[in-house]
Amino acid sequence: VIRAVAFTEGVNEAVATNDQARLQALLFPIVANSKVDRVDIVAADGQHLLTLSRPPGSSNVQDYAVIKGVNLSERTIVQKVLSGVVDELGDKHVELGAIDQDQLFITAGPIQQNGQVVGVVLVSSHVQNLLRLLKQATFSEITLYRLDGTAIRTTLPSLANNLDLLTIPREDIVPLLAFEGSASPRRPVMASNREYDVVPSIFWGRGEPLGFYSIALPTENIVARGSSARNQMAAIFIVALLLVFGIGLVTSRMITGRVQYLMENAIAVAGGDFSRRTEMRADDEIGSLARSLDEMTANLAEYTSALEHKISELTALYESSTAVTVRSSLNLNHVLDAVTTSIAEVMPDIGQVVIHLLDNENRILAPIAASPRTANGFPSFTFSESGRIDNILTQAKPQVIQLAEIETDLLNGSPPSEASTEAIILPLIAGQETIGMMSLFAVTNGMGPSTELDENSQRLLGTFANQAAIAIKNAQLFEATQKAYEELQQLDQLKTEFINIAAHELRTPLGAILGHASSVEKRAPPRLQKYISFITISALRMRTMIDAMLTIQRLDAGTAFLNVSPVDIGSVLQKLANDYRPMAELEGHVLNLHLADDIPEIEVDSEKIGLVFSNLISNAIKFTPEEGHITISALDYGDSILITVEDSGIGLAPEDQAQIFERFYQVRAEDMAQFGMLGVGAGHGGIGIGLTIVKHLIDLHQGEVWVESERGKGSTFFVTLPKKISAETTEPMIERISAQYP
Ligand code: ADP
C-alpha cells in the first residue's frame, strides 16, 4: 500500500505542493481497495497533510474519515524516513504504537520527487483487527505487548479492560529477548474463571523486536485435549490389539486344529496303525501335507505287510534250520527226512526237494532223498561232467539256475510241472567239505522261486543248507563209526574167545605141572630141591598171569561180579603167606605176617581178594633186592579192615605212584636198575596189569587202595575193605567200574 501510494502518479506532486484536495482524491481509491485501516501523509517539513482512517472493527468503505491537523512530525518513524535512514531491508520502517487513541501497527515509507524525499506515507492497521485475524488463524487467544511487557491489547474477552494481569513480568523479558522466542516461559492466567496457559514470544518487525505477543489456550483444554487424545489413542490401540489377537486366534485355531489332527494321525501311524488316513481334501499347504501323509501311510502299510510276510518266511526258515539239527537223529535216513520235510513246510512254493550226495571216491553226485517222490526217479551224474553244477558247488552259496542251463536232466525228464523251469540249488557243505547239494523245484502253479534271491533269503537258505549238511555229515560219520565199531566188536569177540580157550587150555596142564612138581619136590634129593622149586615158582607165575588175563577180560566184558560170603581175612592172608614164602626165601627175603586179634569176618569174594593180595605180595617180592623184608599186616580200621603189604624194596618215584594202577604201566627198567634190580622191570615177567586188576577188584568191594613209597627205601600198599558191603550198590558199581575201565 505504501508503494501504491508513493508511486501513484500525482501523489508526490500534490505532497510537494501541499495540494490536500488532490491528495485526498488520489488516495481514497487506493485505501478503499486495499482495505487498510489508516493512511497518513506528512510533508517533508513535518506538516501533516492528510489522514484517511476508519474506526477499529469497521470494514465499511463509507466509514473512512478524513482527519487533518494531526501532529506526527515528532514520531521516530517519521523522523527516520525524513532523514533518509535506509537499513539492509530498504527505506521502509515499522512501529507498534498509538496515534490519538488508536493502537496501531504502523508502517512508513518515503514519497519522492526527482530523487528528493517530499513526504512520508504511513500505512497502519488497528492492533485490534490484527489480533482478531490472528485469533481466527490460530484458534487461540492472542495478546500484544509493548517492549516493556505491558499489554497493548488482548483477545481474551474478560481481560480487555484488565490488561495489567497480562503484563509480562520484568524478569521474563530479558530471557525472552535472549532466547529470541525459541523457548518461551509459560504463565498461567485466570480469565472468566478459566485458567489459561499464556506463552509469550517476540513480535518482530523488519528484523527488530517491536514488542511481544502471546498465545493463550485454556489449561483444561490443553490437558483435556492431551488426555482425551491419549484416551482416544489408547482406545484405538486396544481395539486394534484385540482385533489382531482375535484374528490371530481364529486363524491359528483353524491352522493348529488341523495341524494337531495331522499330528495325531502321524503319531497313530508311527505307533503302527497303518489303517489311519486323514482324508483331508483342502487345497492349502496343510491339505497337501495331509495328502502326502496319507500316501506315505499307504506305502508304509504295503511295505510293512511285505516285510512281515518276508520276516515270517525267514523266521520259519531259520526255525526249521535249527529244527533240522534238533529233529535229526544220528540216523541218516531220519536226517534226510527231517531236511526235506522242514524245507517243504517253510517254503510252500517248493513242490519238490531232491538231495544229492557226493560219493567222493567216484566223484559222483548220487540222488539219495527226495520229497515227495522217492530218489529212485532222479539221475546221478558225475561231478566234473556237469560244469554248471560243479561251479555252483564251488561257489558255496545258494543260487537260482535255469533248468535249461544244465545239460544233465536233474528231474529225469519228469519235472513236477511244466512251469518248473528253474531251481534253487543249495550246496551242502560241512565244515570245509562239500558233501552234496539240495535242489528245490517250484510247484505246479508256476509260482516258482524268484530268479533273484535277496541277501536275507540267500543267507538263511545258506544257514539252512549248512545245518542240513552238518546233520547229514554227522549221520554219515556216525554210520561209519557204527560200522567200524561193529567190526571191532566182532574182533573183540574173537579175541575173548581166544583168550578164554587159551587160558583154559593152559590152566589144565599148568595145574598138572604144579601138582607133580610139588609131589616130586617132597621126594627129591636136596641138591635138586632148588631146581624143582624153580619149576613150581615159574608155573605159579604163569598161572598168576593167566588168571590176570582172564580177570581183566571178564572185567572188560562187564561180566565180573562178586560172589560174596563171610570170610576170615586173617586165614586168607595166612594161606597166601605160606604160598609165597618159598618164593620169598628163594630171594633171601624174610616174609612176616602180623594179624591183629580182633579182626572180624567180612563179606568179600574170597577168590578175588586172594587174587588182589597175591598180586601185591608177588610184586613186593619182585621189586625188593635180595635179602629184604616183606611184612603183611591186618588190623581193625573202624568201618573197614586195613591190610598193608610193606617191602624194603626199590620204592616208587612220586610220578610213578600216580600211574602204576593204570593198565600196562610199568616203571622203566633203567630206573629200577639204579636200585640194584637188574633183571627185573620190563624183563621181570609181568605185563603191567596186576595193579589194574587190584584196583578194579577193590573198587568192586567198595574199598580203597593206595601206595606210600620212597625211592630206594621201599613201598607200602594200603587196602581197606568195608566190613559190610552194600549189596544193592554192587550191581551199578559193576556198571560204573566197567564204564571206567573201557
Ligand atoms: P607188573 O608187575 O606185571 O609189571 P603191576 O601192575 O603189578 O604190573 O605193576 C606195575 C608196575 O608197578 C610194576 O612194573 C613196577 O614197576 C611197579 N611196582 C609194582 N609194585 C611195586 C613195588 N612193591 N615196589 C616197586 N615197584 C612196584
GROMACS .gro file of C-alpha atoms and ligand atoms in nm, residues 615 619-620 622-623 647 650-652 660 665-667 672 684 686-692 715 717, ligand 1:
model
   51
  615ASN     CA    1   4.944 -15.962   4.316
  619ASN     CA    2   5.513 -15.750   4.343
  620ALA     CA    3   5.671 -15.692   4.684
  622LYS     CA    4   5.978 -15.898   4.275
  623PHE     CA    5   6.065 -15.538   4.345
  647ASP     CA    6   5.851 -15.407   5.147
  650ILE     CA    7   6.329 -15.016   4.537
  651GLY     CA    8   6.030 -14.793   4.607
  652LEU     CA    9   5.846 -14.568   4.360
  660ILE     CA   10   5.105 -14.767   3.849
  665TYR     CA   11   5.206 -14.916   3.318
  666GLN     CA   12   5.550 -15.031   3.420
  667VAL     CA   13   5.838 -14.835   3.572
  672MET     CA   14   6.490 -14.984   3.858
  684HIS     CA   15   6.065 -15.926   3.519
  686GLY     CA   16   5.499 -15.907   3.431
  687ILE     CA   17   5.277 -15.734   3.178
  688GLY     CA   18   5.163 -15.432   3.381
  689ILE     CA   19   4.806 -15.528   3.455
  690GLY     CA   20   4.840 -15.668   3.808
  691LEU     CA   21   4.774 -15.340   3.990
  692THR     CA   22   4.497 -15.254   3.743
  715SER     CA   23   5.680 -14.927   4.934
  717PHE     CA   24   5.040 -15.074   4.962
  743ADP     P1   25   5.365 -15.600   3.658
  743ADP     O1   26   5.403 -15.634   3.789
  743ADP     O2   27   5.302 -15.709   3.581
  743ADP     O3   28   5.465 -15.522   3.578
  743ADP     P2   29   5.182 -15.437   3.803
  743ADP     O4   30   5.055 -15.367   3.758
  743ADP     O5   31   5.166 -15.535   3.906
  743ADP     O6   32   5.244 -15.496   3.669
  743ADP     O7   33   5.278 -15.330   3.846
  743ADP     C1   34   5.307 -15.222   3.766
  743ADP     C2   35   5.443 -15.164   3.794
  743ADP     O8   36   5.444 -15.102   3.921
  743ADP     C3   37   5.549 -15.261   3.801
  743ADP     O9   38   5.603 -15.294   3.674
  743ADP     C4   39   5.652 -15.194   3.887
  743ADP    O10   40   5.734 -15.114   3.811
  743ADP     C5   41   5.571 -15.114   3.978
  743ADP     N1   42   5.555 -15.180   4.111
  743ADP     C6   43   5.452 -15.260   4.149
  743ADP     N2   44   5.466 -15.298   4.279
  743ADP     C7   45   5.581 -15.242   4.321
  743ADP     C8   46   5.652 -15.248   4.446
  743ADP     N3   47   5.606 -15.315   4.551
  743ADP     N4   48   5.768 -15.179   4.457
  743ADP     C9   49   5.815 -15.110   4.350
  743ADP     N5   50   5.754 -15.101   4.229
  743ADP    C10   51   5.638 -15.168   4.217
   0.00000   0.00000   0.00000
